[in-house]
C-alpha positions as protocol buffer text, in pm:
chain_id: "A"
residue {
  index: 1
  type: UNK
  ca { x: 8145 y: 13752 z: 6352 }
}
residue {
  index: 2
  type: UNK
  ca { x: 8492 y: 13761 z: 6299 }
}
residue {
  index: 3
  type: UNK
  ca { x: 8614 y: 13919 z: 6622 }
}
residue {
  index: 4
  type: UNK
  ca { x: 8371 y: 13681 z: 6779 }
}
residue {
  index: 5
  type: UNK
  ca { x: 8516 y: 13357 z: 6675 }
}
residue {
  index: 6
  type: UNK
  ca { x: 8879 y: 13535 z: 6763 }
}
residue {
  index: 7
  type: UNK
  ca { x: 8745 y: 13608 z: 7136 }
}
residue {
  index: 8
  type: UNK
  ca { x: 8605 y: 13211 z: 7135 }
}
residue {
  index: 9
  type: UNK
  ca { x: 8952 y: 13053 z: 7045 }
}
residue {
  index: 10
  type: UNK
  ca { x: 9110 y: 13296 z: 7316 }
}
residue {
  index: 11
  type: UNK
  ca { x: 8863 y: 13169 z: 7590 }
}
residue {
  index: 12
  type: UNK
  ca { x: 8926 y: 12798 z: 7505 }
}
residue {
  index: 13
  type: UNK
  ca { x: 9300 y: 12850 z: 7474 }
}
residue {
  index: 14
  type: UNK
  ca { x: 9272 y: 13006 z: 7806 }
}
residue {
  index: 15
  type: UNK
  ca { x: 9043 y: 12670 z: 7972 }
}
residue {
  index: 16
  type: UNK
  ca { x: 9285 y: 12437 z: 7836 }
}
residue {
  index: 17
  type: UNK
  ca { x: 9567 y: 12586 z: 8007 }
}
residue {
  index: 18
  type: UNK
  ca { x: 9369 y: 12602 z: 8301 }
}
residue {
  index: 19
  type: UNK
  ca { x: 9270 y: 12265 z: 8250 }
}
residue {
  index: 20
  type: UNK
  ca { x: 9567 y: 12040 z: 8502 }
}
residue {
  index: 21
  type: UNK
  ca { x: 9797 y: 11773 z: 8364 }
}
residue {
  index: 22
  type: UNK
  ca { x: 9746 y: 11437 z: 8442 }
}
residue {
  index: 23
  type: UNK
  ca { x: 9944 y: 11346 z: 8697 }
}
residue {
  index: 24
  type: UNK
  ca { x: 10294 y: 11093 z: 8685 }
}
residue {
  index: 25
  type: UNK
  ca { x: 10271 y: 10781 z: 8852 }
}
residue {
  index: 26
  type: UNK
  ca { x: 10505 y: 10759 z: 9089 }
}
residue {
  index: 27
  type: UNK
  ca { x: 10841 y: 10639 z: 9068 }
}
residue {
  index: 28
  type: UNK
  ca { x: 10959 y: 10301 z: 9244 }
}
residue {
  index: 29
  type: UNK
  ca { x: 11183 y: 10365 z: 9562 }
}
residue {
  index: 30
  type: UNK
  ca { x: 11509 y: 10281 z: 9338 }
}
residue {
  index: 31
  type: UNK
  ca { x: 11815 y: 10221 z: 9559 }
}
residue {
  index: 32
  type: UNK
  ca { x: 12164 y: 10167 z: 9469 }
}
residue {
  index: 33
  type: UNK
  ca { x: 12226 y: 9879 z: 9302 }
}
residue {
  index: 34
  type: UNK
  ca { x: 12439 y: 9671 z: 9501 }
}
residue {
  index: 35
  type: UNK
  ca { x: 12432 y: 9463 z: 9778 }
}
residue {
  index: 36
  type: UNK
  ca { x: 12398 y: 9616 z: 10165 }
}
residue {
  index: 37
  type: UNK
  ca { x: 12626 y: 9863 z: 10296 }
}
residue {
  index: 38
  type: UNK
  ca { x: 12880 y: 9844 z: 9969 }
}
residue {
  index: 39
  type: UNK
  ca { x: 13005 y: 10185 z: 9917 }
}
residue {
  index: 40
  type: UNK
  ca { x: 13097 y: 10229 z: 9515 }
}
residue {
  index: 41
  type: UNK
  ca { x: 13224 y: 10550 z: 9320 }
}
residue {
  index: 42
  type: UNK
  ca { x: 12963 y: 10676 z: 9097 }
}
residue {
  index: 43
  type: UNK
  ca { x: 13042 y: 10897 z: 8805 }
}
residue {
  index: 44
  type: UNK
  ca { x: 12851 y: 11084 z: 8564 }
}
residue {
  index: 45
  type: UNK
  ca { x: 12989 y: 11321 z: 8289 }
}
residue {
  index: 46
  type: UNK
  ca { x: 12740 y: 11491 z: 8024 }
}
residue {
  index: 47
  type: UNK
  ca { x: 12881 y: 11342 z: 7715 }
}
residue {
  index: 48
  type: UNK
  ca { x: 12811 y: 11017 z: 7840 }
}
residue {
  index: 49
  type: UNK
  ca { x: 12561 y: 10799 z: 7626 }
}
residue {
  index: 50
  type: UNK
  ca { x: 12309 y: 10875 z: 7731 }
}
residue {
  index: 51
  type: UNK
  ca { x: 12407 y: 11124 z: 7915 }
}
residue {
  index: 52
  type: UNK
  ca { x: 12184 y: 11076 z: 8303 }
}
residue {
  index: 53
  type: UNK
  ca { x: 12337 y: 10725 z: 8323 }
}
residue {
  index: 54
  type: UNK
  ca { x: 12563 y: 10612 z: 8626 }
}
residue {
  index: 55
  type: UNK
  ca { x: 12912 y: 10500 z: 8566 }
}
residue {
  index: 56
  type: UNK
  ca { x: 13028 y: 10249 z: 8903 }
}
residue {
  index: 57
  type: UNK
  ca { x: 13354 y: 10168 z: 9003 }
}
residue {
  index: 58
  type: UNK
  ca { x: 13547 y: 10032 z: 9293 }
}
residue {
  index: 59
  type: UNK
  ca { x: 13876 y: 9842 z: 9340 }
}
residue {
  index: 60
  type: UNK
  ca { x: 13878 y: 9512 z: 9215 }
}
residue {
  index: 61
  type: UNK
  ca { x: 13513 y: 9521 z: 9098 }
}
residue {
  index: 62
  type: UNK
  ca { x: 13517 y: 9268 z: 8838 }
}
residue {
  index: 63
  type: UNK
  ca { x: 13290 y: 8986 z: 8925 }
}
residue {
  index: 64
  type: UNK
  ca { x: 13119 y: 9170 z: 9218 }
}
residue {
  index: 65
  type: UNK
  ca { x: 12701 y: 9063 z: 9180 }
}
residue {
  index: 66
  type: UNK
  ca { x: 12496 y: 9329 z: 9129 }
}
residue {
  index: 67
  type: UNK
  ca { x: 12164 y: 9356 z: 9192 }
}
residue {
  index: 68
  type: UNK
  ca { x: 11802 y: 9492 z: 9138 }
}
residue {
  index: 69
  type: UNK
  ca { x: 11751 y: 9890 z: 9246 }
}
residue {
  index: 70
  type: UNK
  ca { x: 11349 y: 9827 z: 9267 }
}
residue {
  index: 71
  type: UNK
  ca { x: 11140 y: 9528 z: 9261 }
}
residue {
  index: 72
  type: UNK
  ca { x: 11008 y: 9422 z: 8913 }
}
residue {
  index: 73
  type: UNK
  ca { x: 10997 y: 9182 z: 8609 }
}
residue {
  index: 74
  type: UNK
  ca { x: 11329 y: 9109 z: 8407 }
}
residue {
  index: 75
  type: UNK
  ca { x: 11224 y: 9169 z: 8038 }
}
residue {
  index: 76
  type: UNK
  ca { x: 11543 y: 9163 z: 7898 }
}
residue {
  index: 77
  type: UNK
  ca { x: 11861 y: 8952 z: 7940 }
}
residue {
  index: 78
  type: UNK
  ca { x: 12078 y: 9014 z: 7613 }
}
residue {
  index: 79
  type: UNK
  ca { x: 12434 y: 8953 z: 7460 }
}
residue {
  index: 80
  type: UNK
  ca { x: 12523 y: 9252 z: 7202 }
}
residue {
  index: 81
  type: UNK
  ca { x: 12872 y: 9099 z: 7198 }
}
residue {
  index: 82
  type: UNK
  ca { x: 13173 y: 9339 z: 7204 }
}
residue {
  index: 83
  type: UNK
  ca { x: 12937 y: 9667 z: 7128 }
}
residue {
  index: 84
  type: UNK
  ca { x: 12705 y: 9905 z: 7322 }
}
residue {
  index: 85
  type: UNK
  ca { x: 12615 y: 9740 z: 7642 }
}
residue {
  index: 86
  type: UNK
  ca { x: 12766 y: 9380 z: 7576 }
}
residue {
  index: 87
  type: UNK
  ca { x: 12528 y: 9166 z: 7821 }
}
residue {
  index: 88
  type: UNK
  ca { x: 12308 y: 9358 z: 7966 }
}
residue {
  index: 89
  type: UNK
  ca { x: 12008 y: 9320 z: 8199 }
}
residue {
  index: 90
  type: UNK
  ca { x: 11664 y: 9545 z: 8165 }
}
residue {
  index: 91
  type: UNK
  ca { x: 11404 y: 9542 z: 8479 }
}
residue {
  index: 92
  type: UNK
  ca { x: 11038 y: 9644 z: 8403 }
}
residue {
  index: 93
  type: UNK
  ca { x: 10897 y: 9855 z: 8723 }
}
residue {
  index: 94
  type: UNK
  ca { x: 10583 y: 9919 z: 8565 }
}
residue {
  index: 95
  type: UNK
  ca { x: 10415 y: 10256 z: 8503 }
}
residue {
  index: 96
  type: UNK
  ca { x: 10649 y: 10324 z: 8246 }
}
residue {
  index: 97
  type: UNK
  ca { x: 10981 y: 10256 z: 8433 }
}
residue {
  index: 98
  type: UNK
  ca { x: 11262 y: 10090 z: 8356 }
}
residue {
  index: 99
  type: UNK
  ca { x: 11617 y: 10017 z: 8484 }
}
residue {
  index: 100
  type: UNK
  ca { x: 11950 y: 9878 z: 8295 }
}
residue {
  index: 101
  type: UNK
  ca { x: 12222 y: 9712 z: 8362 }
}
residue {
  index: 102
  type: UNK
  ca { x: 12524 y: 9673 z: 8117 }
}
residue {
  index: 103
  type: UNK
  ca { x: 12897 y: 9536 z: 8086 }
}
residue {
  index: 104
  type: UNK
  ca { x: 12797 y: 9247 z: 8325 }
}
residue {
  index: 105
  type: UNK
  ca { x: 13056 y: 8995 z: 8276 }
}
residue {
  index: 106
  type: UNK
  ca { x: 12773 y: 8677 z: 8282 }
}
residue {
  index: 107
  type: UNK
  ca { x: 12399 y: 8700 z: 8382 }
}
residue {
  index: 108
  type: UNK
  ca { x: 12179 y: 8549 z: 8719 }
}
residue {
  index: 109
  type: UNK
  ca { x: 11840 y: 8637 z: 8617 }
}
residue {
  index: 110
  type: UNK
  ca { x: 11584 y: 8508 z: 8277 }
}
residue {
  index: 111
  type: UNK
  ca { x: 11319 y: 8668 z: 8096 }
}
residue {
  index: 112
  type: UNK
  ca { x: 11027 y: 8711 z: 8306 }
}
residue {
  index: 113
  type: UNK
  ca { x: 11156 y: 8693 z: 8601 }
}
residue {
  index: 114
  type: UNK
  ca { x: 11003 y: 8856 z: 8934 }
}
residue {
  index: 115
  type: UNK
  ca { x: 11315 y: 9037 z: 9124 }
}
residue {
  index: 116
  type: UNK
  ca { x: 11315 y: 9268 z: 9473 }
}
residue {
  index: 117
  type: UNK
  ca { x: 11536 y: 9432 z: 9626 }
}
residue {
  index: 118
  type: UNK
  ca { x: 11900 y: 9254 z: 9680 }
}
residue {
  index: 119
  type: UNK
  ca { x: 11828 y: 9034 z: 9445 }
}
residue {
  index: 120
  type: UNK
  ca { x: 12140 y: 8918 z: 9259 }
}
residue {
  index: 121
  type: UNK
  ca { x: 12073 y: 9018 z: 8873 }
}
residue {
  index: 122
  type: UNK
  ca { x: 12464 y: 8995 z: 8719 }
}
residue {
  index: 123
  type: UNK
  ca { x: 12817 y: 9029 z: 8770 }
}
residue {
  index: 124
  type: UNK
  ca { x: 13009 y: 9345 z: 8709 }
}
residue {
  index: 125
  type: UNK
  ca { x: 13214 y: 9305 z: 8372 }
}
residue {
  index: 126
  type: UNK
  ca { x: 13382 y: 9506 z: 8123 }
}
residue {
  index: 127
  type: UNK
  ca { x: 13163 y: 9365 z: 7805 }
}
residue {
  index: 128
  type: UNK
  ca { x: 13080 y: 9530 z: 7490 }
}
residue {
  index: 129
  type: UNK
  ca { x: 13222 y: 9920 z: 7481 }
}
residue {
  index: 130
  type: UNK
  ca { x: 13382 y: 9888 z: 7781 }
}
residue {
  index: 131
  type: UNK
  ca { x: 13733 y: 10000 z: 7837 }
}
residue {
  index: 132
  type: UNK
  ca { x: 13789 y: 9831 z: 8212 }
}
residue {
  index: 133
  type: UNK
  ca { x: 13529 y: 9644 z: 8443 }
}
residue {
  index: 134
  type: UNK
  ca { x: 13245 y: 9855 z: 8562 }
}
residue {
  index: 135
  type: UNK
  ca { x: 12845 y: 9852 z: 8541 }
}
residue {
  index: 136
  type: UNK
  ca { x: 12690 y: 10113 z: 8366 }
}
residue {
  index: 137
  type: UNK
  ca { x: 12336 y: 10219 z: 8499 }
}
residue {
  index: 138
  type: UNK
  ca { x: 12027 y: 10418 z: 8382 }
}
residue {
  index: 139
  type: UNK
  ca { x: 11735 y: 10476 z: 8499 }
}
residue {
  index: 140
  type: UNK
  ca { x: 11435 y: 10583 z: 8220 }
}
residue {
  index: 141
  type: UNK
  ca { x: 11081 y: 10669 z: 8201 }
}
residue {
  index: 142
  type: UNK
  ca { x: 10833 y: 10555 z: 7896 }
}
residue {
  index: 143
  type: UNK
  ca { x: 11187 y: 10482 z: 7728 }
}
residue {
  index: 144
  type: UNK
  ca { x: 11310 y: 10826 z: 7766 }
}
residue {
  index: 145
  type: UNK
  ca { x: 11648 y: 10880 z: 7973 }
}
residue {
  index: 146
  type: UNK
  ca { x: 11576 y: 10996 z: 8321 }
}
residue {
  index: 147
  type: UNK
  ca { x: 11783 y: 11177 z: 8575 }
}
residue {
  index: 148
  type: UNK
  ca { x: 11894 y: 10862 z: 8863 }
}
residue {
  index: 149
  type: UNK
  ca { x: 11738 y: 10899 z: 9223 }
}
residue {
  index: 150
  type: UNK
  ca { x: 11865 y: 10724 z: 9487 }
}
residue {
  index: 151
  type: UNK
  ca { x: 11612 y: 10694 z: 9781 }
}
residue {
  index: 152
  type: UNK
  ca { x: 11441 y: 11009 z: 9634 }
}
residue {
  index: 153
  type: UNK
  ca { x: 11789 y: 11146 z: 9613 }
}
residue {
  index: 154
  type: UNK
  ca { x: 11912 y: 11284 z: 9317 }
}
residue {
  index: 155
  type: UNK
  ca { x: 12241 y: 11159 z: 9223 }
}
residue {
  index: 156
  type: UNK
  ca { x: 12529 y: 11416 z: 9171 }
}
residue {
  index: 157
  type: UNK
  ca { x: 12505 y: 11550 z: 8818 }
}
residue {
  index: 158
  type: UNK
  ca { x: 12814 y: 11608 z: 8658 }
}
residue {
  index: 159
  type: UNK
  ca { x: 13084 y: 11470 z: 8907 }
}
residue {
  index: 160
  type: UNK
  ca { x: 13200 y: 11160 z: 9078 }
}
residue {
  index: 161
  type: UNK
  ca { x: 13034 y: 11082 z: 9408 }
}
residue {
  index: 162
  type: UNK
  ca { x: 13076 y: 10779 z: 9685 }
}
residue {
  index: 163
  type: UNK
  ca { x: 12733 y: 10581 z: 9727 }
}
residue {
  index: 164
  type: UNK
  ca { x: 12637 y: 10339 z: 10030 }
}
residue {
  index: 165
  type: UNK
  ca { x: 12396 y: 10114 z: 9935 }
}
residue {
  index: 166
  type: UNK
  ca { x: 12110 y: 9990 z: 10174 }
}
residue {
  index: 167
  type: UNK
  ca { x: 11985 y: 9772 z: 9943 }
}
residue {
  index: 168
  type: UNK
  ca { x: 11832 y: 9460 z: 10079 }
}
residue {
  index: 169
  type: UNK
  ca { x: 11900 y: 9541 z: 10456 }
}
residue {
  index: 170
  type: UNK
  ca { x: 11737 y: 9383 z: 10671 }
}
residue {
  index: 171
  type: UNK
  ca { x: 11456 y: 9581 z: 10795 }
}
residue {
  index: 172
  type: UNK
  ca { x: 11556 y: 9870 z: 10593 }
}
residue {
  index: 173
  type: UNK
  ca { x: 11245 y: 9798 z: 10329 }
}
residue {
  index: 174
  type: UNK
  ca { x: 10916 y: 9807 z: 10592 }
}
residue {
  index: 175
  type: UNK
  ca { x: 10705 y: 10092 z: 10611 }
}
residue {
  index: 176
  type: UNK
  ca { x: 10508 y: 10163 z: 10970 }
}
residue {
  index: 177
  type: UNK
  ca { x: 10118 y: 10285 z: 11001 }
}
residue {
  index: 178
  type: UNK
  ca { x: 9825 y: 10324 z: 11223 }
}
residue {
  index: 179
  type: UNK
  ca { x: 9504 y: 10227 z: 11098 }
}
residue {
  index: 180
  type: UNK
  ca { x: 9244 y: 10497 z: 11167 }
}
residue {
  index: 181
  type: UNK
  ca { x: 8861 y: 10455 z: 11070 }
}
residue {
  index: 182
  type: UNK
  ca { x: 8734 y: 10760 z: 11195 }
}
residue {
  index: 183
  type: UNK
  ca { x: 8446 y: 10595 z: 11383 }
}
residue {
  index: 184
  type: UNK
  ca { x: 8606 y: 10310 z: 11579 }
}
residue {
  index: 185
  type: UNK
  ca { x: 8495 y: 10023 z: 11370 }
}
residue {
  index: 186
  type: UNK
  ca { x: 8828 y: 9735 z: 11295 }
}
residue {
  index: 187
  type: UNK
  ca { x: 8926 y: 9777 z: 10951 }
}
residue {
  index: 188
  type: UNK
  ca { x: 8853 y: 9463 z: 10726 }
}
residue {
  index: 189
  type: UNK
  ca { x: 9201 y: 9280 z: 10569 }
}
residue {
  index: 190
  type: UNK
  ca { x: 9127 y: 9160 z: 10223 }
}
residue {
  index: 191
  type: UNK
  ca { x: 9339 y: 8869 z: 10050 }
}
residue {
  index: 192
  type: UNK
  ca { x: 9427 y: 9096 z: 9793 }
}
residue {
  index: 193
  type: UNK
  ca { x: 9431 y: 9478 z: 9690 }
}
residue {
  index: 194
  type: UNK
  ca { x: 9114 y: 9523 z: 9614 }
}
residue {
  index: 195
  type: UNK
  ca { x: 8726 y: 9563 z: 9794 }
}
residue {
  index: 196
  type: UNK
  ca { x: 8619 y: 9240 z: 9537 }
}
residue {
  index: 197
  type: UNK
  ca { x: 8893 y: 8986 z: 9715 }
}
residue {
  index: 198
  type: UNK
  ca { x: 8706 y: 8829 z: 9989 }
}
residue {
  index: 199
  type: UNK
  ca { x: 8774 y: 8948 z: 10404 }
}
residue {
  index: 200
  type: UNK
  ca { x: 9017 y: 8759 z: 10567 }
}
residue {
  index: 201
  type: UNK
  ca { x: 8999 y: 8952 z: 10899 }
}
residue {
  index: 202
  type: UNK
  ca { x: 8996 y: 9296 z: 11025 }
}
residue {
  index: 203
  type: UNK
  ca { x: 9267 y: 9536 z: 11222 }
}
residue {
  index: 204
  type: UNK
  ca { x: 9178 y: 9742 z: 11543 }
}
residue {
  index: 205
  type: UNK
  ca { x: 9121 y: 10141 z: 11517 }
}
residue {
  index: 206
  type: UNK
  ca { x: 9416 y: 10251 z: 11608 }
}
residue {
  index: 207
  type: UNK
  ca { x: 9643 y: 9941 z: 11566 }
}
residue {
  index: 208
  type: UNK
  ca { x: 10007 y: 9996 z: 11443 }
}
residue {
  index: 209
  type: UNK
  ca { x: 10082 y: 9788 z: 11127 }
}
residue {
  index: 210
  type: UNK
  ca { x: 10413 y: 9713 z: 10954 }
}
residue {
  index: 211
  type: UNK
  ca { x: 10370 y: 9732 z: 10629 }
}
residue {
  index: 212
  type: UNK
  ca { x: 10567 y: 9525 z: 10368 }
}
residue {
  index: 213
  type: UNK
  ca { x: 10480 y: 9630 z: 10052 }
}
residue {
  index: 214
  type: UNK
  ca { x: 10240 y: 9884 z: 9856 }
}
residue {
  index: 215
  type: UNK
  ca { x: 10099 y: 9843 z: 9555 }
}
residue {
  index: 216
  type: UNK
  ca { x: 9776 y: 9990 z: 9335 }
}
residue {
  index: 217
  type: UNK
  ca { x: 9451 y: 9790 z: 9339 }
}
residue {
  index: 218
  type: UNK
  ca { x: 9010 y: 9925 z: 9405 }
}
residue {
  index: 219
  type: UNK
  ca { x: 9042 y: 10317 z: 9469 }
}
residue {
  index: 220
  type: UNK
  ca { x: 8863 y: 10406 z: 9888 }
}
residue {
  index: 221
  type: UNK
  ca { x: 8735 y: 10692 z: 10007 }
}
residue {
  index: 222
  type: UNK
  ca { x: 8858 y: 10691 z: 10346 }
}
residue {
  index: 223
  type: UNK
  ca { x: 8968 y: 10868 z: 10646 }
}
residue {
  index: 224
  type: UNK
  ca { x: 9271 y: 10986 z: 10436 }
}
residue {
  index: 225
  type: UNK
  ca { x: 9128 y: 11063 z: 10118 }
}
residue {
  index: 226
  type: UNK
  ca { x: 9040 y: 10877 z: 9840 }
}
residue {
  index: 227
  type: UNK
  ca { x: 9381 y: 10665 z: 9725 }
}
residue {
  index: 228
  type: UNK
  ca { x: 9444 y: 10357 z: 9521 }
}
residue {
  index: 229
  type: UNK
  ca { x: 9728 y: 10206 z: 9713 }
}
residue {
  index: 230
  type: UNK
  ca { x: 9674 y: 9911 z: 9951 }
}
residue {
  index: 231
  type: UNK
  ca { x: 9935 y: 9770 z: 10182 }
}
residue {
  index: 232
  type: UNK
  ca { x: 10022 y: 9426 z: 10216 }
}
residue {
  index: 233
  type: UNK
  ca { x: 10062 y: 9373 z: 10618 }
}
residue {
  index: 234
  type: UNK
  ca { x: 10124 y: 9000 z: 10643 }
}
residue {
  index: 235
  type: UNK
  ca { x: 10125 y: 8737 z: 10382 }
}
residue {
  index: 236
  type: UNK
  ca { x: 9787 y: 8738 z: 10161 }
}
residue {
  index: 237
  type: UNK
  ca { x: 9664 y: 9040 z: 10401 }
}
residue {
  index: 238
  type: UNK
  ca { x: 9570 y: 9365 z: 10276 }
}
residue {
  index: 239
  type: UNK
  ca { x: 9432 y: 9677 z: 10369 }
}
residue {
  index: 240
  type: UNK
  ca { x: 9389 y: 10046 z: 10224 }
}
residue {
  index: 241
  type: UNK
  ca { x: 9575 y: 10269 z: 10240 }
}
residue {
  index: 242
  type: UNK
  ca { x: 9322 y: 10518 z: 10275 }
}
residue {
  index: 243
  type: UNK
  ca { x: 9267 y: 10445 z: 10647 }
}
residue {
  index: 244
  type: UNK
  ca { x: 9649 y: 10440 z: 10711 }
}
residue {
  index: 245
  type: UNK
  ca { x: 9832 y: 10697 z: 10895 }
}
residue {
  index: 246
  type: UNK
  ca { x: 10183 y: 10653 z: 10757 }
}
residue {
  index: 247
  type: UNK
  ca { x: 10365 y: 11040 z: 10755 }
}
residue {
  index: 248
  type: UNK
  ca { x: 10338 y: 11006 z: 10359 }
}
residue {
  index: 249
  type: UNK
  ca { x: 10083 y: 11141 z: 10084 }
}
residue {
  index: 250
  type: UNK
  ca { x: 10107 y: 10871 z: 9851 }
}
residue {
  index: 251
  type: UNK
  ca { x: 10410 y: 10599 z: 9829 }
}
residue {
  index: 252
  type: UNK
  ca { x: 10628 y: 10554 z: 10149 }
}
residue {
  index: 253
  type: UNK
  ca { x: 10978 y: 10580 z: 10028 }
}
residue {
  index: 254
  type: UNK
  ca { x: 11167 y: 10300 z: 10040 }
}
residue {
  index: 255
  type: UNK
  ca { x: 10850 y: 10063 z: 10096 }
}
residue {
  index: 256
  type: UNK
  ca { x: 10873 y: 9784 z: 9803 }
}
residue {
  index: 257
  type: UNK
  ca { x: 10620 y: 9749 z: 9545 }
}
residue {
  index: 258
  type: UNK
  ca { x: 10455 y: 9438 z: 9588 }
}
């Protein structure tokens, strides 16, 4: 019996490894955070605190606004006075992510607060630790510090590198589809993400779409698989994702979160 039970814990061991993780939720499309086509210095160094975050420079920087690198909801706007981050602003992406901003010399946003992309959050500043005006930025996961993407990018880890920001472009957040049903029946727009908000309409097979924003709402099985994500294409229009054709498995980069 002994061996038995031995050869039992070896099979399970072996079906739990088997056994696939659950997957991460995907990231937001973060961009830099500053307003369009700014170019600033970015440096990280790995005995920085803690150590993934982004340090950003340029001449004459103090007072320059800075602003959201993914939509979300401000859930913290804080004063530590001349330690740590001095003012500080925190953005809550959801699915666990979270971006901060510290030094700022004086605050544009409140608690609870719904920000997008461009959207002024602070002023650069040199509060708290600081030893000269600059914004400190970090991107984390479930709390956890987090390597910083830029577009999907990865940011240039350990070294100083020149970022252009296309933050809050104009036309540089819309994603482009074409519906596809399979069988040549319109697809029906809901008012909301979801098959229980009521029709509002329906879009062609084989219409092209712009699509403003994504966001998670009733799972579809559809011509694409079975997917969660529904795109807003006008204001209180939605369809899913599902019957989309848009080049992507998933999230399109860049594409706001609505």
């Amino acid at each position: 019996m002994r061996k038995r039970w031995f050869s039992l814990a070896a099979v399970a061991a072996v079906l739990v490894a088997l056994v696939p993780a659950a997957p991460a939720m995907a990231a937001p499309t973060f961009k830099v955070p500053f307003p369009c086509n700014q170019s600033w210095s970015g440096q990280t160094r790995s005995d920085h605190s803690p150590a993934y975050a982004v340090d950003f420079n340029r001449t004459d920087d103090l007072g320059d606004p800075v602003v959201a690198s993914a939509p979300g909801t401000v859930d913290r706007v804080t004063d530590l006075g001349g330690t740590s981050y001095g003012k500080y602003v925190r953005i809550d992406h959801g699915n666990g992510y979270t971006t901060y901003y510290a030094h700022l010399s004086s605050f544009n946003v409140s608690v609870g607060q719904t920000v997008g992309y461009g959207r002024v959050i602070g002023y650069v500043g040199s509060t708290g630790g600081s030893t000269g005006p600059h914004l400190h930025y970090e991107q984390r996961l479930n709390g956890n510090d987090i390597q910083v993407r830029f577009n999907g990018a990865l940011a240039l880890y350990w070294g100083t590198k020149t970022y252009t920001s296309d933050n809050g472009c104009a036309g540089s957040n819309t994603g482009a589809g074409t519906v596809n049903t399979s069988s040549g029946v319109a697809l029906t727009v809901r008012s909301g993400p979801g098959t229980g908000y009521s029709a509002v309409g329906t879009v062609a097979d084989g219409a092209n779409v712009t699509i403003y924003c994504q966001t998670s709402g009733t799972s579809v099985s559809g011509t694409y698989g079975t997917s969660s994500i529904w795109d807003r294409i006008g204001t209180g229009r939605f369809i899913s994702d599902a019957y989309v054709y848009t080049g992507y498995d998933g999230y399109i980069p860049g594409v706001p979160r609505c």
